[in-house]
Coordinates of C-alpha atoms in Angstrom, one line a residue:
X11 CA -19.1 21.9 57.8
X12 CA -22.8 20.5 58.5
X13 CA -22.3 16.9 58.3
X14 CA -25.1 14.6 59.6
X15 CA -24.9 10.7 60.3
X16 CA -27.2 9.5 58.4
X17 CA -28.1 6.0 60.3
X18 CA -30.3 4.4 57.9
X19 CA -27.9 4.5 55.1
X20 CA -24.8 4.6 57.5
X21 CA -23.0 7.5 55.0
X22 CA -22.8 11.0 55.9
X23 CA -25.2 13.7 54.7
X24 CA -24.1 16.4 53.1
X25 CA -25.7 20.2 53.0
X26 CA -26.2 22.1 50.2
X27 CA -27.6 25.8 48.7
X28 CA -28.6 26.7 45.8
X29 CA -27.7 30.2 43.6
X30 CA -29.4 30.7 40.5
X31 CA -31.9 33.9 39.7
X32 CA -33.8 31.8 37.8
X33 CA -36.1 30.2 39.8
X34 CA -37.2 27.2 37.4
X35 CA -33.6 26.0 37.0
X36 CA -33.5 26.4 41.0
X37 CA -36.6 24.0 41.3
X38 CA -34.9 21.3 38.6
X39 CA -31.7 21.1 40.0
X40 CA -33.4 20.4 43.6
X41 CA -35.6 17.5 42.5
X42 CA -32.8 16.2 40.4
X43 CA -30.6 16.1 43.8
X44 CA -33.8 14.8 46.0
X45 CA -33.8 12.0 43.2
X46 CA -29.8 11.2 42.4
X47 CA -28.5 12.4 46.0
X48 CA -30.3 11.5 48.7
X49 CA -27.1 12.1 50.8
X50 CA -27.5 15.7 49.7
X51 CA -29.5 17.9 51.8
X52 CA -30.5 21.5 50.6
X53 CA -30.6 23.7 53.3
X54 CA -31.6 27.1 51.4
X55 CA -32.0 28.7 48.3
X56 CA -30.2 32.2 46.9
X57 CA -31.5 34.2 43.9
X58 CA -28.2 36.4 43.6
X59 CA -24.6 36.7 44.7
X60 CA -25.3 39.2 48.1
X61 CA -27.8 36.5 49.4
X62 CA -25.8 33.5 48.7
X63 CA -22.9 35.5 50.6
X64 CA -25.4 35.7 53.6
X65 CA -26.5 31.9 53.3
X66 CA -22.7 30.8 53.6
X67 CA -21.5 32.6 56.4
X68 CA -24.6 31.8 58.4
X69 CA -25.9 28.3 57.5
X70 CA -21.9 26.9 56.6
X71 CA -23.0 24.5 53.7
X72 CA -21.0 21.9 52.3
X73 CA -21.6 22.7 48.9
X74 CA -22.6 25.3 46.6
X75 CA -24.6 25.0 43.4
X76 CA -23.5 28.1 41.5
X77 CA -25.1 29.7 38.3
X78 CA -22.2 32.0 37.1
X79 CA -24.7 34.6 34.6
X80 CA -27.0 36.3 37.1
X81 CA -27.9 40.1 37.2
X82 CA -25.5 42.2 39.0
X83 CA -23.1 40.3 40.2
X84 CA -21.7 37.3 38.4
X85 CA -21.5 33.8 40.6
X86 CA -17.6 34.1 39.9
X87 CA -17.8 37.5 41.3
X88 CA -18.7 35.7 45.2
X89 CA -14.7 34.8 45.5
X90 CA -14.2 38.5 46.0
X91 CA -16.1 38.8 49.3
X92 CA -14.0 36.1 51.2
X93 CA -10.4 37.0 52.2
X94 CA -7.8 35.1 50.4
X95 CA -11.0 34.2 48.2
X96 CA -11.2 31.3 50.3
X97 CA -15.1 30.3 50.4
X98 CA -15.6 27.9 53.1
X99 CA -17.8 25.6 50.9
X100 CA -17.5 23.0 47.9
X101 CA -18.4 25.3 44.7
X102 CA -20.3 23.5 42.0
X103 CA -20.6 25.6 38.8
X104 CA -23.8 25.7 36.6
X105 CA -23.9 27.7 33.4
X106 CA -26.1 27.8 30.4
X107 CA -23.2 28.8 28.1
X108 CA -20.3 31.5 28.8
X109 CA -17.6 31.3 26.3
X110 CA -14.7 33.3 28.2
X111 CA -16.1 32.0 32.3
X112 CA -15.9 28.3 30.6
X113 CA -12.6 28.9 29.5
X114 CA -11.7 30.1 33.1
X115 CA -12.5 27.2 34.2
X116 CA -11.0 24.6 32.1
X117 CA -7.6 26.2 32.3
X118 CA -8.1 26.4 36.4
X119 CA -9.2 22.5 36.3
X120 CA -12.5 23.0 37.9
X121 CA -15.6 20.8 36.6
X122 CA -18.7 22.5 35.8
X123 CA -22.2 21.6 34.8
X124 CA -23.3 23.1 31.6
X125 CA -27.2 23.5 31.5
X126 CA -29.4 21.2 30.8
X127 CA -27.6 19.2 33.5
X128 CA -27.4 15.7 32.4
X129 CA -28.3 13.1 35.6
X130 CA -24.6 11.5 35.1
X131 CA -22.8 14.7 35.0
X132 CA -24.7 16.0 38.4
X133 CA -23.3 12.6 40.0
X134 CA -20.2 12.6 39.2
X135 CA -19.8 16.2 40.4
X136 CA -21.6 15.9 44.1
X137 CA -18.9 12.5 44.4
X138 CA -16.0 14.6 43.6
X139 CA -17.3 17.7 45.5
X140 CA -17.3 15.3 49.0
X141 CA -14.2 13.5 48.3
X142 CA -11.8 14.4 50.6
X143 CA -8.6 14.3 48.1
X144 CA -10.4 16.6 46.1
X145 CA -11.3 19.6 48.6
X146 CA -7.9 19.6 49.6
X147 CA -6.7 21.6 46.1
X148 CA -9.6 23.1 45.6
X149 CA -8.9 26.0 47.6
X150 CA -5.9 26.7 45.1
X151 CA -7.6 26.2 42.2
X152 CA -10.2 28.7 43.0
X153 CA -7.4 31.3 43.5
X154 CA -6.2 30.1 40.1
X155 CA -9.6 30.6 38.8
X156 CA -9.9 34.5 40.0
X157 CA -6.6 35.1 38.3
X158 CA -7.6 33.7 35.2
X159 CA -10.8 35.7 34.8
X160 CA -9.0 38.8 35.6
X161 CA -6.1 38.4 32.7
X162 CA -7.2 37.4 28.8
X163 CA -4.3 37.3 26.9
X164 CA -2.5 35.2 29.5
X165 CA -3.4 32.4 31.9
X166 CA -2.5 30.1 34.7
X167 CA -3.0 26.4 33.9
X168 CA -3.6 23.9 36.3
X169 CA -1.6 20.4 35.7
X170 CA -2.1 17.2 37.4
X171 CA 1.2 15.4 38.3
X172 CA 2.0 12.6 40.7
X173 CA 2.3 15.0 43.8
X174 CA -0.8 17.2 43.3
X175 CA -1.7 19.8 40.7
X176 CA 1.3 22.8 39.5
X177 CA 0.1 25.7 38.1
X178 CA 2.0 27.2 35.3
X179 CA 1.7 30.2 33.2
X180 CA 0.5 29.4 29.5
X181 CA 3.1 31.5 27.7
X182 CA 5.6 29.5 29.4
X183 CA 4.5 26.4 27.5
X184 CA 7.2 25.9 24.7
X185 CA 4.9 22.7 23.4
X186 CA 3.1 19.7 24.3
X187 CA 3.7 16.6 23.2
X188 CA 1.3 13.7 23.0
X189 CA 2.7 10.1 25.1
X190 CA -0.2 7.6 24.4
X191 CA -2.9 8.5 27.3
X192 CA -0.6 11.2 28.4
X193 CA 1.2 14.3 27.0
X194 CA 4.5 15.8 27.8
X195 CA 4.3 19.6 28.3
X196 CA 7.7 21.4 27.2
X197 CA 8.2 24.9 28.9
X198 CA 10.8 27.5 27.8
X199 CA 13.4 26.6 30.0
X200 CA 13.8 23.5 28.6
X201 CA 11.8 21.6 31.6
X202 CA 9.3 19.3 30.6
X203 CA 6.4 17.5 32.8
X204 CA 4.4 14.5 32.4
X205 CA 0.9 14.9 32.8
X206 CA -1.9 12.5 32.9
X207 CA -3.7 14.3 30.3
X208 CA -4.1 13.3 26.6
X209 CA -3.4 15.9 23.6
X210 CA -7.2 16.4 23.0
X211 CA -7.7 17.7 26.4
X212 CA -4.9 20.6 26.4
X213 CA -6.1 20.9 22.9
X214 CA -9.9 22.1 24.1
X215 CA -8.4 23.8 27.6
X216 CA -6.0 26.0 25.0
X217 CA -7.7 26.5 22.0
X218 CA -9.0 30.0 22.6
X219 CA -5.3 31.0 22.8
X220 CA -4.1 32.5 19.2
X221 CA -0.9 31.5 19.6
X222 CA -1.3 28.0 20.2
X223 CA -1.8 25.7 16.8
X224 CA -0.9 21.8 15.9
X225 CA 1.6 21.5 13.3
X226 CA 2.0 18.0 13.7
X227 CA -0.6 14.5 15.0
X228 CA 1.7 15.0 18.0
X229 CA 2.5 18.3 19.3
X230 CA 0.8 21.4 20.0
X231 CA 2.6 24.6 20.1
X232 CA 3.0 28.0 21.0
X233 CA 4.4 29.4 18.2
X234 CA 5.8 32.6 20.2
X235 CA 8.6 30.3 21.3
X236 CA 9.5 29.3 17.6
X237 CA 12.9 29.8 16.9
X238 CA 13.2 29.1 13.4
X239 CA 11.4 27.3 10.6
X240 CA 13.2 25.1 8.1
X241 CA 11.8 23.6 5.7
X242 CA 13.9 20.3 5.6
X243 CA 12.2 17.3 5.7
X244 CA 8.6 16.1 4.9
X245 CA 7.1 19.2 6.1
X246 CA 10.1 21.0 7.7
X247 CA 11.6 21.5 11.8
X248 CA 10.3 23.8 13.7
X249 CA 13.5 25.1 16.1
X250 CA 12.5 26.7 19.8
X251 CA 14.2 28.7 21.7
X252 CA 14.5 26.2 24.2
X253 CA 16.7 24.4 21.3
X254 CA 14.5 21.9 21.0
X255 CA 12.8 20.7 17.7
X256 CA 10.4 19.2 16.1
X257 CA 8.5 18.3 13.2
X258 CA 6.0 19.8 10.9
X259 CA 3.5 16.7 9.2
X260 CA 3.1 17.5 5.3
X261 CA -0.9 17.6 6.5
X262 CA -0.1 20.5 8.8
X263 CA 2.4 22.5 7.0
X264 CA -0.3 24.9 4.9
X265 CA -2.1 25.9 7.8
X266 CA 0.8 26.6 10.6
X267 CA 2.2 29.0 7.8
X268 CA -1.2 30.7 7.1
X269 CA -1.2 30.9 11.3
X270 CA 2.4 32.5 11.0
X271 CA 1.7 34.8 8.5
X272 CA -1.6 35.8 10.1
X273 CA 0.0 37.0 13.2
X274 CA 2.8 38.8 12.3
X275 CA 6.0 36.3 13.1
X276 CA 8.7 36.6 9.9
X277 CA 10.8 33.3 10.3

């Protein structure tokens, strides 16, 4: 990597590249750096994907700023010219707005900063780009990343447990289950994982998926594991094929039948 000491500050510097075609948005995001990151030295500037390949391999940066939309090839499309996908460099993702890429990277737990970059959001990504915990399953999560682009109607998510991030595959995920600050996630072999995620965040990271929809404050599920539906109760049980159940709020009950009916499944 091309780490300085910087002796006046006494903290490392850090290099840096640009990518974006756009040559504005390449101009804001340096004087935004200059101004938030003095530790942050940009050492060159790429207007596509073939260039930015060149700049890596030949000036080793630190980090990457990354615009994913750019003519030809996409940014995500750089991953393919390193073996393994294994870029040697800290990727930080800029986008002005791409539905499906966004989704990508949610599910692969990898931050991004949506355009206009807000001075806090910049920040915060630079610190977690140089923290050394961080780079360590980065590599992993970038594999994770080219996988989900490739597949649509399945994905890989990324979890954060006590031991590091797991990846499993979203039509494993039986439900999840909200704990306070946290949210159980139930998978159909009747496993089940603690994650220190809430309910809102799986909710965002899943909610392009059809099959996922909340039938109740606490649980979100995919409803291809549902075994049966009775409708005992307030609202009725839902019955996996894990054999474990749940229940349906009153509040939810309309819409998870419309979602049922809607996609085909006969209970």
């Amino acid at each position: 990597m091309n780490r300085t000491e910087n002796t006046e500050s006494n903290r490392l510097t850090y290099s840096a590249i640009l990518v974006d075609d756009a040559e504005p948005a390449r101009e804001l995001l340096r004087l935004m750096i200059t101004e938030l990151a003095p530790n942050v030295k940009i050492i060159g500037e790429a207007e596509n994907v073939d260039h930015a390949i060149e700049l890596i391999r030949n000036l080793n940066p630190d980090i990457v700023f990354l615009d994913i939309k750019m003519p030809g090839k996409t940014g995500l499309q750089l991953f393919d010219e390193f073996e393994d996908k294994k870029v040697p460099s800290e990727i930080i993702f800029t986008t002005a707005y791409n539905e499906y890429a966004i989704q990508a990277l949610k599910l692969s737990a990898i931050d991004y900063l949506l355009k206009p970059i807000q001075e806090n959001e910049l920040v915060e990504a630079i610190k977690k780009a140089i923290s050394t915990s961080e780079r360590k399953q980065h590599a992993e999560k970038y594999k994770v990343l080219v996988s989900n682009l490739k597949q649509k109607e399945n994905g890989i998510l990324s979890i954060p447990l006590n031991y590091g991030n797991e990846y499993i595959k979203v039509n494993d995920i039986e439900f999840i289950e909200a704990e306070r600050a946290y949210s159980y996630i139930h998978l159909n072999d009747a496993t089940s994982k603690l994650v220190s995620k809430n309910m809102g965040y799986f909710e965002d990271v899943l909610q392009h998926f059809d099959s996922f929809i909340k039938p109740h404050r606490s649980y979100f599920i995919n409803i291809d594991h549902i075994q049966t539906f009775s409708k005992k109760g307030e609202g009725g049980i839902i019955s996996f094929k894990s054999g474990k159940k749940i229940e349906v709020s009153r509040n939810y009950r309309k819409q998870l039948l419309e979602k049922l009916s809607f996609l085909g499944h006969s209970l």
